[in-house]
mmCIF file of C-alpha atoms and ligand atoms in Angstrom:
data_model
loop_
_atom_site.group_PDB
_atom_site.id
_atom_site.type_symbol
_atom_site.label_atom_id
_atom_site.label_comp_id
_atom_site.label_asym_id
_atom_site.label_seq_id
_atom_site.Cartn_x
_atom_site.Cartn_y
_atom_site.Cartn_z
ATOM 1 C CA MET A 27 -21.339 423.788 10.329
ATOM 2 C CA THR A 28 -20.264 421.698 13.144
ATOM 3 C CA ALA A 29 -22.598 419.194 14.391
ATOM 4 C CA SER A 30 -23.790 419.484 18.125
ATOM 5 C CA PRO A 31 -21.734 417.321 20.317
ATOM 6 C CA ARG A 32 -23.415 413.866 21.463
ATOM 7 C CA ARG A 33 -25.364 413.332 24.523
ATOM 8 C CA VAL A 34 -24.783 410.489 26.295
ATOM 9 C CA ALA A 35 -25.916 409.188 29.785
ATOM 10 C CA ILE A 36 -24.029 406.350 31.412
ATOM 11 C CA PHE A 37 -25.688 403.975 34.164
ATOM 12 C CA GLY A 38 -23.273 402.480 36.550
ATOM 13 C CA ALA A 39 -20.397 405.119 35.305
ATOM 14 C CA THR A 40 -17.850 403.412 37.838
ATOM 15 C CA SER A 41 -17.639 399.969 35.946
ATOM 16 C CA ASP A 42 -14.460 399.452 34.627
ATOM 17 C CA ILE A 43 -16.372 398.537 30.864
ATOM 18 C CA ALA A 44 -18.189 401.420 31.118
ATOM 19 C CA VAL A 45 -15.380 404.034 32.289
ATOM 20 C CA ALA A 46 -13.422 402.950 29.058
ATOM 21 C CA PHE A 47 -16.631 403.634 27.257
ATOM 22 C CA ALA A 48 -17.235 407.436 29.001
ATOM 23 C CA ARG A 49 -13.140 407.802 28.310
ATOM 24 C CA ARG A 50 -13.980 407.188 24.192
ATOM 25 C CA CYS A 51 -17.034 409.701 24.677
ATOM 26 C CA ALA A 52 -14.988 412.249 26.696
ATOM 27 C CA GLU A 53 -12.231 411.794 23.632
ATOM 28 C CA ALA A 54 -14.914 412.967 20.776
ATOM 29 C CA GLY A 55 -15.993 415.797 22.897
ATOM 30 C CA ASN A 56 -19.541 414.211 23.933
ATOM 31 C CA ARG A 57 -21.637 415.595 26.464
ATOM 32 C CA LEU A 58 -22.447 413.086 29.672
ATOM 33 C CA VAL A 59 -24.129 412.585 32.384
ATOM 34 C CA LEU A 60 -22.903 409.843 34.700
ATOM 35 C CA ALA A 61 -24.741 407.924 37.512
ATOM 36 C CA ALA A 62 -23.395 405.521 40.141
ATOM 37 C CA ARG A 63 -23.114 404.895 43.441
ATOM 38 C CA ASP A 64 -19.554 405.640 44.464
ATOM 39 C CA GLU A 65 -19.652 409.260 44.719
ATOM 40 C CA PRO A 66 -15.700 409.729 45.229
ATOM 41 C CA ALA A 67 -15.159 407.713 42.412
ATOM 42 C CA MET A 68 -17.605 409.294 40.121
ATOM 43 C CA ALA A 69 -16.112 412.924 40.605
ATOM 44 C CA ARG A 70 -12.594 411.262 40.181
ATOM 45 C CA LEU A 71 -13.921 409.979 36.670
ATOM 46 C CA ALA A 72 -15.818 413.213 35.942
ATOM 47 C CA ALA A 73 -12.579 415.008 36.561
ATOM 48 C CA ASP A 74 -10.587 412.695 34.069
ATOM 49 C CA LEU A 75 -13.275 412.772 31.541
ATOM 50 C CA LYS A 76 -13.369 416.706 31.226
ATOM 51 C CA VAL A 77 -9.305 416.604 30.707
ATOM 52 C CA ARG A 78 -10.154 414.378 27.906
ATOM 53 C CA GLY A 79 -12.114 416.346 26.579
ATOM 54 C CA ALA A 80 -15.681 415.823 27.172
ATOM 55 C CA ALA A 81 -17.796 419.124 26.217
ATOM 56 C CA GLU A 82 -19.800 418.988 29.652
ATOM 57 C CA VAL A 83 -19.969 416.096 32.328
ATOM 58 C CA SER A 84 -22.875 416.101 35.316
ATOM 59 C CA THR A 85 -22.997 413.490 37.769
ATOM 60 C CA LEU A 86 -26.028 411.582 39.607
ATOM 61 C CA THR A 87 -25.487 409.651 42.690
ATOM 62 C CA ILE A 88 -27.948 406.651 42.852
ATOM 63 C CA ASP A 89 -28.159 402.962 44.067
ATOM 64 C CA PHE A 90 -29.780 401.207 41.486
ATOM 65 C CA ALA A 91 -31.126 398.480 43.878
ATOM 66 C CA ASP A 92 -33.746 401.171 45.298
ATOM 67 C CA ARG A 93 -36.016 400.991 42.583
ATOM 68 C CA ALA A 94 -38.359 403.944 43.852
ATOM 69 C CA LEU A 95 -35.281 406.104 42.725
ATOM 70 C CA LEU A 96 -35.500 404.727 39.158
ATOM 71 C CA PRO A 97 -38.009 407.383 37.706
ATOM 72 C CA GLY A 98 -36.185 410.516 39.484
ATOM 73 C CA VAL A 99 -32.334 409.085 37.713
ATOM 74 C CA ALA A 100 -34.185 408.517 34.254
ATOM 75 C CA ASP A 101 -36.047 411.817 34.388
ATOM 76 C CA ASP A 102 -32.904 413.926 35.885
ATOM 77 C CA ALA A 103 -30.361 411.964 33.258
ATOM 78 C CA VAL A 104 -32.405 413.391 30.431
ATOM 79 C CA ARG A 105 -33.098 416.917 31.759
ATOM 80 C CA ALA A 106 -29.316 417.593 32.512
ATOM 81 C CA LEU A 107 -28.529 417.121 28.716
ATOM 82 C CA GLY A 108 -31.963 418.239 27.580
ATOM 83 C CA GLY A 109 -32.394 414.902 25.766
ATOM 84 C CA LEU A 110 -30.274 411.892 25.032
ATOM 85 C CA ASP A 111 -29.056 410.051 22.060
ATOM 86 C CA VAL A 112 -27.088 407.323 23.560
ATOM 87 C CA ALA A 113 -28.120 405.646 26.982
ATOM 88 C CA LEU A 114 -25.735 402.972 28.642
ATOM 89 C CA ILE A 115 -26.458 400.628 31.304
ATOM 90 C CA ALA A 116 -23.603 399.055 32.888
ATOM 91 C CA TYR A 117 -24.225 397.840 36.074
ATOM 92 C CA GLY A 118 -24.238 394.508 38.072
ATOM 93 C CA LEU A 119 -22.900 392.099 40.019
ATOM 94 C CA LEU A 120 -21.298 388.444 39.717
ATOM 95 C CA PRO A 121 -22.959 386.585 42.274
ATOM 96 C CA ASP A 122 -21.243 383.335 44.080
ATOM 97 C CA GLN A 123 -23.413 380.842 42.436
ATOM 98 C CA ALA A 124 -22.931 378.166 45.166
ATOM 99 C CA ARG A 125 -24.306 380.673 47.702
ATOM 100 C CA MET A 126 -27.192 381.520 46.178
ATOM 101 C CA ALA A 127 -29.388 378.154 47.086
ATOM 102 C CA SER A 128 -28.889 378.872 50.630
ATOM 103 C CA ASP A 129 -29.264 382.413 50.906
ATOM 104 C CA PRO A 130 -32.131 383.797 49.549
ATOM 105 C CA LEU A 131 -32.408 387.460 49.827
ATOM 106 C CA ALA A 132 -28.752 387.163 48.326
ATOM 107 C CA ALA A 133 -30.241 385.457 45.781
ATOM 108 C CA ALA A 134 -33.066 387.585 45.417
ATOM 109 C CA ALA A 135 -30.764 390.531 45.517
ATOM 110 C CA ALA A 136 -28.582 389.588 42.815
ATOM 111 C CA LEU A 137 -31.362 388.756 40.495
ATOM 112 C CA ASP A 138 -32.963 392.238 41.191
ATOM 113 C CA ILE A 139 -29.465 394.119 40.418
ATOM 114 C CA ASN A 140 -29.298 391.950 37.101
ATOM 115 C CA PHE A 141 -32.615 392.274 35.766
ATOM 116 C CA THR A 142 -35.394 394.016 37.662
ATOM 117 C CA SER A 143 -33.442 397.179 37.571
ATOM 118 C CA PRO A 144 -32.263 397.476 34.527
ATOM 119 C CA ALA A 145 -35.111 396.401 32.714
ATOM 120 C CA LEU A 146 -37.439 399.128 34.711
ATOM 121 C CA LEU A 147 -34.807 401.766 34.334
ATOM 122 C CA ALA A 148 -34.576 400.799 30.071
ATOM 123 C CA ASP A 149 -38.579 401.000 30.331
ATOM 124 C CA LEU A 150 -38.155 404.451 32.068
ATOM 125 C CA LEU A 151 -35.506 405.789 29.311
ATOM 126 C CA ALA A 152 -37.590 404.685 26.743
ATOM 127 C CA LEU A 153 -40.768 406.949 27.689
ATOM 128 C CA LYS A 154 -38.416 409.760 27.976
ATOM 129 C CA MET A 155 -36.442 408.810 24.423
ATOM 130 C CA GLU A 156 -39.076 407.702 22.047
ATOM 131 C CA ALA A 157 -39.431 411.011 20.765
ATOM 132 C CA SER A 158 -35.697 411.146 20.034
ATOM 133 C CA ARG A 159 -35.513 409.050 16.517
ATOM 134 C CA GLY A 160 -31.765 407.655 16.074
ATOM 135 C CA ALA A 161 -31.442 407.336 19.475
ATOM 136 C CA THR A 162 -30.031 404.509 21.337
ATOM 137 C CA ILE A 163 -30.690 402.331 24.259
ATOM 138 C CA ALA A 164 -27.629 400.668 25.308
ATOM 139 C CA VAL A 165 -27.664 397.790 28.033
ATOM 140 C CA ILE A 166 -24.921 395.381 28.853
ATOM 141 C CA THR A 167 -26.230 391.973 29.597
ATOM 142 C CA SER A 168 -24.297 388.997 29.095
ATOM 143 C CA VAL A 169 -23.127 385.807 26.755
ATOM 144 C CA ALA A 170 -23.873 383.793 30.287
ATOM 145 C CA GLY A 171 -27.581 385.192 29.874
ATOM 146 C CA ASP A 172 -27.635 382.508 26.566
ATOM 147 C CA ARG A 173 -27.841 378.967 28.035
ATOM 148 C CA GLY A 174 -28.606 378.288 31.755
ATOM 149 C CA ARG A 175 -25.359 376.493 33.382
ATOM 150 C CA GLN A 176 -24.575 374.850 36.624
ATOM 151 C CA SER A 177 -21.863 377.068 37.420
ATOM 152 C CA ASN A 178 -23.575 380.722 37.443
ATOM 153 C CA TYR A 179 -27.381 380.012 36.814
ATOM 154 C CA ASN A 180 -28.595 383.257 38.992
ATOM 155 C CA TYR A 181 -26.336 385.337 37.032
ATOM 156 C CA GLY A 182 -27.330 383.306 33.470
ATOM 157 C CA ALA A 183 -31.052 383.376 34.554
ATOM 158 C CA ALA A 184 -31.255 387.339 35.183
ATOM 159 C CA LYS A 185 -29.170 388.145 32.126
ATOM 160 C CA GLY A 186 -31.410 386.008 29.638
ATOM 161 C CA GLY A 187 -34.370 387.655 31.079
ATOM 162 C CA LEU A 188 -33.042 391.059 30.368
ATOM 163 C CA GLN A 189 -32.097 389.745 26.825
ATOM 164 C CA VAL A 190 -35.589 389.188 26.417
ATOM 165 C CA PHE A 191 -37.166 391.948 27.711
ATOM 166 C CA LEU A 192 -34.550 394.143 25.268
ATOM 167 C CA GLU A 193 -36.089 392.019 22.324
ATOM 168 C CA GLY A 194 -39.547 393.194 23.504
ATOM 169 C CA LEU A 195 -38.408 396.962 23.825
ATOM 170 C CA ARG A 196 -36.628 396.582 20.580
ATOM 171 C CA HIS A 197 -39.839 395.521 19.050
ATOM 172 C CA ARG A 198 -41.868 398.164 20.759
ATOM 173 C CA LEU A 199 -39.376 401.259 19.814
ATOM 174 C CA TYR A 200 -38.723 400.348 15.974
ATOM 175 C CA LYS A 201 -41.570 402.516 14.595
ATOM 176 C CA ALA A 202 -39.876 405.382 16.700
ATOM 177 C CA GLY A 203 -36.363 405.002 15.341
ATOM 178 C CA VAL A 204 -34.766 404.327 18.413
ATOM 179 C CA ASN A 205 -32.768 401.261 18.752
ATOM 180 C CA VAL A 206 -32.222 398.953 21.400
ATOM 181 C CA LEU A 207 -28.799 397.326 21.758
ATOM 182 C CA ASP A 208 -28.299 394.232 23.751
ATOM 183 C CA ILE A 209 -24.648 394.323 24.589
ATOM 184 C CA ARG A 210 -23.164 390.255 25.138
ATOM 185 C CA PRO A 211 -19.436 390.278 26.481
ATOM 186 C CA GLY A 212 -17.682 387.214 27.549
ATOM 187 C CA PHE A 213 -14.658 386.830 29.808
ATOM 188 C CA VAL A 214 -13.427 390.597 30.306
ATOM 189 C CA SER A 215 -10.885 391.720 32.685
ATOM 190 C CA THR A 216 -12.601 394.135 35.053
ATOM 191 C CA ARG A 217 -13.093 394.326 38.958
ATOM 192 C CA MET A 218 -15.886 391.992 38.438
ATOM 193 C CA THR A 219 -13.886 389.062 37.428
ATOM 194 C CA ALA A 220 -10.743 390.052 39.622
ATOM 195 C CA HIS A 221 -11.138 386.430 41.490
ATOM 196 C CA LEU A 222 -10.670 384.739 38.520
ATOM 197 C CA PRO A 223 -6.981 383.862 36.599
ATOM 198 C CA GLN A 224 -7.738 386.716 33.595
ATOM 199 C CA LYS A 225 -5.338 385.140 31.034
ATOM 200 C CA GLY A 226 -5.962 383.323 27.330
ATOM 201 C CA PRO A 227 -7.196 384.072 24.361
ATOM 202 C CA LEU A 228 -10.864 384.140 25.467
ATOM 203 C CA TRP A 229 -9.968 387.437 27.962
ATOM 204 C CA ALA A 230 -10.861 390.930 26.234
ATOM 205 C CA THR A 231 -9.735 394.141 27.663
ATOM 206 C CA PRO A 232 -12.635 396.917 28.248
ATOM 207 C CA GLU A 233 -11.130 399.277 26.032
ATOM 208 C CA LYS A 234 -11.585 396.441 23.543
ATOM 209 C CA VAL A 235 -15.364 395.747 24.768
ATOM 210 C CA ALA A 236 -15.877 399.628 24.668
ATOM 211 C CA ALA A 237 -14.590 400.174 21.065
ATOM 212 C CA ASP A 238 -17.131 397.479 19.951
ATOM 213 C CA ILE A 239 -19.829 399.039 21.888
ATOM 214 C CA GLU A 240 -18.993 402.369 19.794
ATOM 215 C CA SER A 241 -19.068 400.783 16.745
ATOM 216 C CA ALA A 242 -22.579 398.406 17.639
ATOM 217 C CA ILE A 243 -24.259 401.827 18.400
ATOM 218 C CA VAL A 244 -23.212 403.524 15.076
ATOM 219 C CA ARG A 245 -24.047 400.618 13.086
ATOM 220 C CA ARG A 246 -27.279 400.275 14.927
ATOM 221 C CA ARG A 247 -27.003 396.422 15.779
ATOM 222 C CA ALA A 248 -29.466 394.915 17.922
ATOM 223 C CA VAL A 249 -27.208 392.147 19.417
ATOM 224 C CA LEU A 250 -23.579 392.712 20.279
ATOM 225 C CA TYR A 251 -21.268 389.602 20.714
ATOM 226 C CA THR A 252 -18.150 391.026 22.281
ATOM 227 C CA PRO A 253 -15.085 390.354 21.201
ATOM 228 C CA TRP A 254 -17.180 388.641 18.010
ATOM 229 C CA PHE A 255 -16.022 384.843 18.449
ATOM 230 C CA TRP A 256 -18.508 384.479 21.455
ATOM 231 C CA ARG A 257 -21.433 384.671 19.044
ATOM 232 C CA ILE A 258 -19.886 381.337 17.658
ATOM 233 C CA ILE A 259 -18.777 379.963 21.066
ATOM 234 C CA LEU A 260 -21.948 380.641 22.230
ATOM 235 C CA THR A 261 -24.036 379.061 18.856
ATOM 236 C CA ILE A 262 -22.044 375.756 19.407
ATOM 237 C CA VAL A 263 -22.753 376.071 23.388
ATOM 238 C CA ARG A 264 -26.419 376.450 22.721
ATOM 239 C CA CYS A 265 -26.613 373.317 20.296
ATOM 240 C CA LEU A 266 -25.007 370.870 22.356
ATOM 241 C CA PRO A 267 -27.344 368.314 22.897
ATOM 242 C CA ARG A 268 -28.571 367.947 26.622
ATOM 243 C CA PRO A 269 -26.869 364.569 27.544
ATOM 244 C CA LEU A 270 -23.573 366.305 26.153
ATOM 245 C CA PHE A 271 -24.223 369.530 27.880
ATOM 246 C CA HIS A 272 -24.479 367.868 31.452
ATOM 247 C CA ARG A 273 -21.322 366.154 30.940
ATOM 248 C CA THR A 274 -19.582 369.201 31.072
ATOM 249 C CA GLY A 275 -18.248 371.180 33.992
ATOM 250 C CA MET A 276 -19.582 374.814 32.593
HETATM 251 N N1 NAP B 313 -16.412 391.459 33.333
HETATM 252 C C1 NAP B 313 -16.899 390.289 32.851
HETATM 253 O O1 NAP B 313 -16.222 389.470 32.380
HETATM 254 C C2 NAP B 313 -18.808 390.528 32.275
HETATM 255 C C3 NAP B 313 -18.639 389.533 31.389
HETATM 256 C C4 NAP B 313 -20.454 389.806 30.733
HETATM 257 C C5 NAP B 313 -21.076 390.784 31.062
HETATM 258 N N2 NAP B 313 -20.525 391.565 31.852
HETATM 259 C C6 NAP B 313 -21.346 393.459 32.610
HETATM 260 O O2 NAP B 313 -20.734 394.273 32.016
HETATM 261 C C7 NAP B 313 -21.118 394.865 33.285
HETATM 262 C C8 NAP B 313 -20.370 396.062 33.869
HETATM 263 O O3 NAP B 313 -19.075 395.103 34.556
HETATM 264 P P1 NAP B 313 -17.811 395.369 34.701
HETATM 265 O O4 NAP B 313 -17.340 393.905 33.775
HETATM 266 O O5 NAP B 313 -17.587 396.713 33.875
HETATM 267 O O6 NAP B 313 -17.609 395.205 35.977
HETATM 268 P P2 NAP B 313 -17.605 396.014 37.314
HETATM 269 O O7 NAP B 313 -16.256 397.350 37.176
HETATM 270 O O8 NAP B 313 -17.519 395.418 38.601
HETATM 271 O O9 NAP B 313 -18.817 397.181 37.343
HETATM 272 C C9 NAP B 313 -19.872 396.895 37.855
HETATM 273 C C10 NAP B 313 -20.644 398.116 38.052
HETATM 274 O O10 NAP B 313 -21.744 397.833 38.995
HETATM 275 C C11 NAP B 313 -22.180 399.015 39.730
HETATM 276 N N3 NAP B 313 -23.067 398.385 40.366
HETATM 277 C C12 NAP B 313 -23.649 397.121 41.405
HETATM 278 N N4 NAP B 313 -24.573 397.061 42.107
HETATM 279 C C13 NAP B 313 -25.175 398.830 42.092
HETATM 280 C C14 NAP B 313 -25.702 399.288 42.785
HETATM 281 N N5 NAP B 313 -26.714 398.749 43.413
HETATM 282 N N6 NAP B 313 -25.906 400.600 42.487
HETATM 283 C C15 NAP B 313 -25.198 401.247 41.879
HETATM 284 N N7 NAP B 313 -24.231 400.629 40.865
HETATM 285 C C16 NAP B 313 -23.952 399.179 41.321
HETATM 286 C C17 NAP B 313 -20.682 398.740 40.648
HETATM 287 O O11 NAP B 313 -20.595 399.711 41.689
HETATM 288 P P3 NAP B 313 -19.332 400.187 42.209
HETATM 289 O O12 NAP B 313 -18.321 400.699 41.553
HETATM 290 O O13 NAP B 313 -19.796 401.209 43.396
HETATM 291 O O14 NAP B 313 -19.246 398.401 42.885
HETATM 292 C C18 NAP B 313 -19.915 398.701 39.478
HETATM 293 O O15 NAP B 313 -19.597 399.848 39.379
HETATM 294 C C19 NAP B 313 -21.517 394.641 34.279
HETATM 295 O O16 NAP B 313 -23.975 394.387 33.772
HETATM 296 C C20 NAP B 313 -21.749 392.853 33.916
HETATM 297 O O17 NAP B 313 -22.703 392.011 34.379
HETATM 298 C C21 NAP B 313 -19.212 391.639 32.503
#
């Protein structure tokens, strides 16, 4: 008897990391539901995923900044596939820290899309998924959430808050057998970081990160640093004594 195809929902499906993950899922014959705001890009992605072998692909158009739409997108995603085995929340944005102090509306919007929205969506998905023993709620945070730094503390605070939220959600879902995976990438060559040089040994491809996400889901890991060496780097960064830390340009 063949196992039924895995049911995967991807929120923020047009993100470069999400696309790489969706392609792996398609090649494994999974059933997919994609949610994103860029409808034409999502339609192109859905067609590509079908060609790559997805058993089924449906799409939901949504701006994740609109909180009122979050319960509907969680409901629709679960209904589209008759339950979920994996939900991946991938959307986010990297704001210009220098602008944040003088533009409270932009700063609040960045905190919202990087913390409030994904946290609320994860909670809504948990309500739908807690009856599905063995399921995974995976959320992309960032190594930036591990310590507040002068260069990106709006983004870092949102991602750090999301890490703590996921820790609590993981605790809550433990008895239900639903795993909550906190994905902490380092530097990844995507549209988000296109303004940076994207060169050197610390930079990873979205495909490498997607492979690490897949393996962390299968192994039911709680926290994934991807690539692996960021766990060591962040251990050092967190341990740096404050007087030394303050002298760095990080
Ligand atoms: N790249 C890195 O170095 C890095 C490192 C650590 C963590 N991360 C995290 O990884 C995740 C994926 O980012 P990425 O690197 O793949 O960058 P990306 O390709 O720029 O993806 C970001 C995605 O978020 C979506 N998005 C932003 N605001 C949205 C909104 N209001 N409604 C709907 N969608 C919205 C964007 O949609 P559009 O396509 O419509 O713009 C885009 O698809 C993010 O959470 C990011 O913070 C990235």
